[in-house]
Tab-separated table of C-alpha atoms in Angstrom:
chain	number	residue	atom	x	y	z
A	9	MET	CA	6.620	-147.170	146.145
A	10	GLN	CA	4.060	-146.174	143.044
A	11	THR	CA	1.293	-144.004	144.786
A	12	THR	CA	-1.990	-144.083	143.360
A	13	LEU	CA	-3.534	-140.919	142.493
A	14	PRO	CA	-7.491	-140.668	142.775
A	15	ALA	CA	-8.986	-140.623	139.526
A	16	PRO	CA	-10.576	-137.190	138.750
A	17	ALA	CA	-14.555	-136.610	139.445
A	18	ILE	CA	-15.957	-136.973	136.462
A	19	GLN	CA	-18.819	-138.885	137.631
A	20	PRO	CA	-20.656	-137.299	139.778
A	21	LYS	CA	-20.861	-134.775	137.149
A	22	ARG	CA	-21.971	-137.399	134.213
A	23	VAL	CA	-24.201	-138.577	136.908
A	24	THR	CA	-25.501	-134.793	137.666
A	25	LEU	CA	-25.872	-134.760	133.479
A	26	TRP	CA	-28.102	-137.024	133.570
A	27	LEU	CA	-30.150	-136.425	136.423
A	28	ALA	CA	-30.193	-132.391	135.204
A	29	LEU	CA	-31.339	-133.352	131.661
A	30	THR	CA	-34.074	-136.098	132.468
A	31	SER	CA	-35.872	-133.623	134.755
A	32	VAL	CA	-35.524	-131.475	131.646
A	33	TYR	CA	-37.210	-133.445	129.280
A	34	ILE	CA	-39.917	-135.215	131.348
A	35	LEU	CA	-40.880	-132.185	134.279
A	36	TRP	CA	-40.326	-129.297	131.987
A	37	GLY	CA	-42.345	-132.124	129.294
A	38	SER	CA	-45.318	-132.644	131.691
A	39	THR	CA	-46.166	-128.502	132.640
A	40	TYR	CA	-48.185	-128.632	128.728
A	41	LEU	CA	-50.596	-131.825	131.265
A	42	PHE	CA	-50.450	-129.584	134.116
A	43	ILE	CA	-51.363	-126.157	133.024
A	44	HIS	CA	-54.401	-128.205	131.423
A	45	PHE	CA	-55.570	-129.400	134.637
A	46	MET	CA	-54.987	-126.319	136.024
A	47	THR	CA	-57.402	-124.411	133.263
A	48	GLU	CA	-60.108	-126.755	133.041
A	49	GLN	CA	-62.157	-125.197	135.529
A	50	MET	CA	-60.586	-122.136	136.564
A	51	PRO	CA	-59.494	-119.276	133.825
A	52	PRO	CA	-55.744	-119.493	133.248
A	53	LEU	CA	-54.032	-115.976	132.973
A	54	TYR	CA	-55.467	-116.045	137.002
A	55	MET	CA	-53.932	-119.239	137.242
A	56	SER	CA	-50.561	-118.903	135.332
A	57	SER	CA	-49.977	-114.841	137.476
A	58	LEU	CA	-50.723	-117.203	141.191
A	59	ARG	CA	-47.536	-119.893	139.616
A	60	PHE	CA	-45.135	-117.036	138.905
A	61	LEU	CA	-46.193	-115.202	141.984
A	62	VAL	CA	-45.424	-118.056	144.143
A	63	ALA	CA	-42.481	-119.926	141.736
A	64	GLY	CA	-41.132	-116.107	142.123
A	65	THR	CA	-41.510	-115.235	145.596
A	66	ILE	CA	-39.698	-118.649	146.753
A	67	LEU	CA	-36.401	-118.235	144.114
A	68	TYR	CA	-35.849	-113.935	145.469
A	69	SER	CA	-36.119	-114.891	149.344
A	70	TYR	CA	-33.872	-117.725	148.677
A	71	ALA	CA	-30.932	-115.711	146.924
A	72	ARG	CA	-31.337	-112.751	149.157
A	73	LEU	CA	-31.126	-114.668	152.490
A	74	THR	CA	-28.216	-116.632	150.841
A	75	GLY	CA	-26.040	-113.507	150.474
A	76	THR	CA	-26.497	-112.721	146.535
A	77	PRO	CA	-26.799	-108.788	145.936
A	78	ARG	CA	-30.067	-106.670	145.743
A	79	PRO	CA	-30.371	-105.550	141.871
A	80	THR	CA	-29.926	-102.511	140.807
A	81	TRP	CA	-32.581	-100.637	139.374
A	82	SER	CA	-31.878	-101.240	136.086
A	83	GLN	CA	-31.263	-105.238	136.216
A	84	VAL	CA	-34.566	-105.190	137.993
A	85	ARG	CA	-35.812	-103.461	134.241
A	86	SER	CA	-33.889	-105.699	132.327
A	87	ALA	CA	-35.370	-108.583	133.887
A	88	GLY	CA	-39.043	-107.027	133.861
A	89	ILE	CA	-38.236	-107.151	129.994
A	90	VAL	CA	-37.022	-110.392	129.699
A	91	GLY	CA	-39.864	-111.909	132.223
A	92	ILE	CA	-42.679	-109.951	130.132
A	93	LEU	CA	-41.371	-112.063	126.957
A	94	LEU	CA	-40.631	-114.671	127.968
A	95	LEU	CA	-43.333	-115.737	130.525
A	96	THR	CA	-46.010	-112.963	130.219
A	97	ILE	CA	-46.420	-113.388	127.379
A	98	ALA	CA	-45.558	-116.962	126.144
A	99	ASN	CA	-46.549	-118.250	128.843
A	100	GLY	CA	-49.661	-116.441	129.004
A	101	CYS	CA	-50.406	-117.357	125.128
A	102	LEU	CA	-50.112	-120.608	125.603
A	103	SER	CA	-51.734	-121.258	128.604
A	104	ILE	CA	-55.471	-120.047	126.529
A	105	ALA	CA	-53.662	-121.706	123.525
A	106	LEU	CA	-54.102	-125.068	126.074
A	107	GLN	CA	-58.008	-124.161	125.767
A	108	HIS	CA	-58.648	-124.919	122.129
A	109	ILE	CA	-55.766	-127.336	121.261
A	110	PRO	CA	-54.903	-130.379	122.624
A	111	THR	CA	-51.392	-130.381	125.387
A	112	SER	CA	-50.232	-132.347	122.743
A	113	ILE	CA	-50.911	-130.518	119.850
A	114	ALA	CA	-49.213	-127.658	121.710
A	115	ALA	CA	-46.328	-128.965	122.619
A	116	LEU	CA	-44.697	-130.520	118.944
A	117	LEU	CA	-46.502	-126.893	118.095
A	118	ALA	CA	-44.086	-125.105	121.059
A	119	ALA	CA	-40.946	-127.482	119.762
A	120	THR	CA	-40.564	-124.978	116.402
A	121	MET	CA	-39.637	-122.572	118.857
A	122	PRO	CA	-36.236	-123.038	117.560
A	123	VAL	CA	-37.443	-122.587	114.114
A	124	PHE	CA	-38.552	-118.919	115.298
A	125	LEU	CA	-34.827	-118.232	116.996
A	126	LEU	CA	-32.765	-119.462	114.115
A	127	SER	CA	-35.149	-116.547	111.572
A	128	ILE	CA	-35.585	-113.671	114.098
A	129	ASN	CA	-31.915	-114.162	115.428
A	130	TRP	CA	-31.081	-114.180	111.368
A	131	LEU	CA	-33.542	-111.392	110.835
A	132	GLY	CA	-33.234	-109.608	114.013
A	133	PHE	CA	-29.806	-109.751	115.769
A	134	ALA	CA	-26.837	-111.548	114.237
A	135	LYS	CA	-27.796	-111.059	110.400
A	136	THR	CA	-25.695	-114.571	109.817
A	137	ARG	CA	-26.794	-116.158	107.423
A	138	PRO	CA	-27.881	-120.078	109.112
A	139	THR	CA	-26.530	-122.933	106.873
A	140	ASN	CA	-28.187	-124.995	104.296
A	141	LEU	CA	-29.054	-127.764	106.433
A	142	ALA	CA	-30.693	-125.305	108.708
A	143	LEU	CA	-32.732	-123.941	106.536
A	144	SER	CA	-33.923	-127.576	105.221
A	145	GLY	CA	-34.656	-127.678	109.266
A	146	LEU	CA	-37.081	-124.391	109.100
A	147	LEU	CA	-38.706	-125.428	105.408
A	148	LEU	CA	-39.417	-129.075	107.196
A	149	GLY	CA	-40.776	-127.445	110.559
A	150	PHE	CA	-43.243	-124.953	108.955
A	151	VAL	CA	-44.700	-127.518	107.033
A	152	GLY	CA	-45.096	-129.960	110.101
A	153	ILE	CA	-47.074	-126.911	111.438
A	154	CYS	CA	-49.511	-127.169	108.174
A	155	PHE	CA	-50.372	-130.775	108.613
A	156	LEU	CA	-50.436	-130.373	112.369
A	157	VAL	CA	-53.047	-127.881	112.190
A	158	LYS	CA	-54.987	-128.348	108.640
A	159	PRO	CA	-59.111	-128.225	108.269
A	160	ASP	CA	-59.243	-131.951	108.127
A	161	ASN	CA	-57.637	-132.229	111.198
A	162	THR	CA	-60.344	-130.980	113.795
A	163	HIS	CA	-61.755	-134.189	114.818
A	164	VAL	CA	-58.798	-134.361	117.583
A	165	THR	CA	-58.852	-130.958	118.116
A	166	GLY	CA	-62.208	-129.569	117.943
A	167	THR	CA	-63.576	-127.063	114.940
A	168	THR	CA	-61.208	-125.110	112.384
A	169	ASN	CA	-61.581	-121.781	115.084
A	170	ASP	CA	-60.293	-124.109	117.543
A	171	ASN	CA	-57.086	-124.879	115.509
A	172	VAL	CA	-56.709	-121.606	113.788
A	173	ILE	CA	-56.561	-119.580	117.486
A	174	GLY	CA	-54.476	-122.150	119.733
A	175	ALA	CA	-52.166	-123.164	116.647
A	176	GLY	CA	-51.950	-118.759	116.463
A	177	LEU	CA	-52.018	-118.077	120.434
A	178	VAL	CA	-48.550	-120.956	120.226
A	179	MET	CA	-47.066	-119.411	117.165
A	180	ALA	CA	-47.250	-115.856	119.170
A	181	ALA	CA	-45.496	-117.591	122.296
A	182	ASN	CA	-42.836	-119.088	120.036
A	183	VAL	CA	-42.232	-115.223	118.435
A	184	ALA	CA	-42.088	-113.535	122.542
A	185	TRP	CA	-39.895	-116.465	123.729
A	186	ALA	CA	-37.261	-116.209	120.627
A	187	LEU	CA	-37.459	-112.435	120.956
A	188	GLY	CA	-36.656	-112.757	125.367
A	189	THR	CA	-34.029	-115.412	124.499
A	190	LEU	CA	-31.864	-113.331	122.432
A	191	LEU	CA	-32.559	-109.875	124.392
A	192	ALA	CA	-31.594	-112.080	127.985
A	193	PRO	CA	-27.775	-111.711	127.213
A	194	ARG	CA	-27.757	-108.072	125.566
A	195	LEU	CA	-29.319	-106.355	128.806
A	196	PRO	CA	-27.417	-106.459	132.504
A	197	LEU	CA	-29.275	-108.731	134.218
A	198	PRO	CA	-28.323	-109.844	137.939
A	199	SER	CA	-27.280	-113.587	138.917
A	200	GLN	CA	-29.211	-115.909	137.615
A	201	ILE	CA	-31.237	-117.147	140.471
A	202	ILE	CA	-32.077	-113.908	141.712
A	203	SER	CA	-32.941	-113.105	137.936
A	204	SER	CA	-35.597	-115.381	137.531
A	205	GLY	CA	-37.094	-115.166	140.647
A	206	LEU	CA	-37.442	-111.240	139.430
A	207	GLN	CA	-38.743	-112.587	136.246
A	208	MET	CA	-41.105	-114.725	137.459
A	209	LEU	CA	-42.365	-112.374	140.024
A	210	ILE	CA	-42.716	-108.804	137.360
A	211	ALA	CA	-44.282	-111.551	134.908
A	212	GLY	CA	-46.989	-112.734	137.865
A	213	VAL	CA	-47.800	-109.427	138.463
A	214	ALA	CA	-48.570	-108.606	134.557
A	215	LEU	CA	-50.426	-111.533	134.620
A	216	LEU	CA	-52.592	-110.523	137.911
A	217	LEU	CA	-52.980	-106.874	136.654
A	218	PHE	CA	-54.289	-108.359	132.762
A	219	SER	CA	-56.515	-111.148	134.546
A	220	LEU	CA	-58.172	-108.947	136.341
A	221	PHE	CA	-58.972	-107.040	133.432
A	222	VAL	CA	-60.366	-109.768	130.965
A	223	GLU	CA	-61.267	-112.661	133.441
A	224	PRO	CA	-64.349	-113.039	135.433
A	225	ILE	CA	-62.148	-113.575	139.015
A	226	THR	CA	-61.286	-111.416	141.723
A	227	LEU	CA	-57.416	-111.287	144.161
A	228	PHE	CA	-59.479	-114.191	146.057
A	229	SER	CA	-60.694	-116.054	143.227
A	230	VAL	CA	-58.448	-119.205	144.147
A	231	LEU	CA	-59.866	-120.112	146.886
A	232	GLU	CA	-62.841	-121.567	145.118
A	233	ALA	CA	-60.678	-123.836	142.350
A	234	PRO	CA	-61.086	-127.461	143.025
A	235	PRO	CA	-58.241	-129.514	144.807
A	236	LYS	CA	-57.018	-130.837	141.228
A	237	ALA	CA	-56.047	-127.571	140.400
A	238	ILE	CA	-55.045	-126.883	143.794
A	239	GLY	CA	-52.344	-129.853	142.990
A	240	SER	CA	-51.507	-128.748	140.054
A	241	LEU	CA	-50.548	-125.328	140.667
A	242	GLY	CA	-48.504	-126.252	143.622
A	243	TYR	CA	-46.677	-129.125	141.056
A	244	LEU	CA	-45.587	-126.475	138.118
A	245	VAL	CA	-44.354	-124.222	141.127
A	246	VAL	CA	-42.186	-126.980	142.585
A	247	PHE	CA	-41.352	-128.975	139.182
A	248	GLY	CA	-41.493	-126.623	136.491
A	249	SER	CA	-40.516	-123.546	137.962
A	250	ILE	CA	-38.330	-123.981	140.109
A	251	ILE	CA	-36.773	-127.469	139.160
A	252	GLY	CA	-36.985	-127.789	136.023
A	253	PHE	CA	-35.460	-124.605	136.009
A	254	SER	CA	-32.853	-125.011	137.921
A	255	SER	CA	-32.029	-128.500	135.892
A	256	TYR	CA	-31.927	-125.976	132.717
A	257	ALA	CA	-29.626	-123.686	134.231
A	258	TRP	CA	-27.328	-125.855	135.246
A	259	LEU	CA	-27.138	-127.201	132.215
A	260	ALA	CA	-26.629	-123.949	130.634
A	261	ARG	CA	-23.758	-123.206	132.486
A	262	ASN	CA	-21.935	-126.902	132.312
A	263	ALA	CA	-23.187	-128.525	129.364
A	264	PRO	CA	-22.840	-128.292	124.960
A	265	PRO	CA	-25.663	-126.484	123.799
A	266	THR	CA	-26.944	-128.852	120.989
A	267	LEU	CA	-27.369	-131.115	124.137
A	268	VAL	CA	-29.359	-128.861	125.673
A	269	SER	CA	-31.495	-128.353	123.446
A	270	THR	CA	-32.617	-131.615	122.920
A	271	TYR	CA	-35.356	-130.775	125.613
A	272	ALA	CA	-36.863	-128.876	122.263
A	273	TYR	CA	-38.045	-132.065	120.005
A	274	VAL	CA	-37.893	-134.685	123.541
A	275	ASN	CA	-40.375	-132.496	125.623
A	276	PRO	CA	-42.600	-133.279	123.292
A	277	VAL	CA	-43.242	-136.852	122.589
A	278	VAL	CA	-42.866	-136.610	126.549
A	279	ALA	CA	-46.229	-134.497	126.530
A	280	MET	CA	-47.784	-136.543	123.769
A	281	LEU	CA	-47.633	-140.048	126.125
A	282	LEU	CA	-49.018	-137.591	129.141
A	283	GLY	CA	-51.368	-136.608	127.359
A	284	THR	CA	-53.148	-139.492	125.817
A	285	LEU	CA	-52.425	-141.323	129.312
A	286	PHE	CA	-53.892	-139.263	131.596
A	287	ALA	CA	-55.910	-136.682	129.175
A	288	GLY	CA	-57.692	-138.938	126.987
A	289	GLU	CA	-56.108	-137.243	123.628
A	290	ILE	CA	-56.202	-139.021	120.281
A	291	LEU	CA	-54.474	-138.645	117.778
A	292	THR	CA	-54.950	-138.933	114.467
A	293	ILE	CA	-52.286	-140.476	111.943
A	294	GLN	CA	-51.864	-136.911	110.587
A	295	SER	CA	-50.878	-135.577	113.334
A	296	LEU	CA	-48.570	-138.161	114.319
A	297	PHE	CA	-46.781	-137.314	110.478
A	298	GLY	CA	-47.212	-134.098	111.157
A	299	ALA	CA	-45.325	-134.579	114.745
A	300	ALA	CA	-42.622	-136.692	112.982
A	301	ILE	CA	-42.212	-133.458	110.623
A	302	VAL	CA	-41.791	-130.684	113.277
A	303	VAL	CA	-39.458	-133.201	115.055
A	304	ALA	CA	-37.201	-134.144	112.057
A	305	GLY	CA	-37.135	-129.858	111.097
A	306	VAL	CA	-36.431	-129.207	114.514
A	307	VAL	CA	-33.351	-132.028	114.890
A	308	LEU	CA	-31.957	-129.985	111.641
A	309	VAL	CA	-31.826	-126.909	113.036
A	310	THR	CA	-30.524	-127.712	116.405
A	311	LEU	CA	-27.306	-130.001	114.480
A	312	GLY	CA	-27.402	-126.924	111.767
A	313	ARG	CA	-26.709	-124.105	114.090
A	314	LYS	CA	-23.158	-122.038	113.385
């Protein structure tokens, strides 16, 4: 009698894959709009610090309660370095940039991060020349940036100074994010969840200290925040930092890097749609043309990686 062996459990993993990917696409794409809502009437660095302090406390506590060993001082120091680059500098710059440019433009400029990642890795880390396809993507990415921040595009983004300041801050964020990404695998970090919790806690403390010096706030200014800002803060803690990060961390371990990296050119599309629908942002033909060039450049960089 022939027995039928059970089919491999491929379908559940495939479902999990697409749920995680959809989560990263939509949740991370929506964070630009909710950062904008969170900081409309509240200082951006202060609110960002609260976001990471709360999310970091939850992640770190969960890791310890489920048996994750306490990190060593060397691991804490490494997590601090990565957290300062990825969250304090990169996210802090992005939060301030959204005071000057629309969420859709900020998301498109942030989408050029793979361009910076490839360039910095080429010049400072791997010393490996990118492929011709990736180099073409680098060039296209910077051309797209020029279209997005041209002076005659200011009726979309405010004034010429707003364009320059906002774009400069997002570029600084991209540099910091690329450096943090490249340093992370070279440093002695603890396990994934406790490492992320530490990064958020250290980044949150740094943002809060800096905010106390440069922004008109006190430790308890959150008590005066409008409901819209508090709701957006809660959304960013739960969906942007905890669920979105967990989905990305799962993808990083279980999906091909080329598939994971597609978030870089899906997030801006989500951000553009949400900004148009809920923040009243209007994009010109020039902006849309620049957006298409940026996305094409990022796709070429992704496809051209060795």
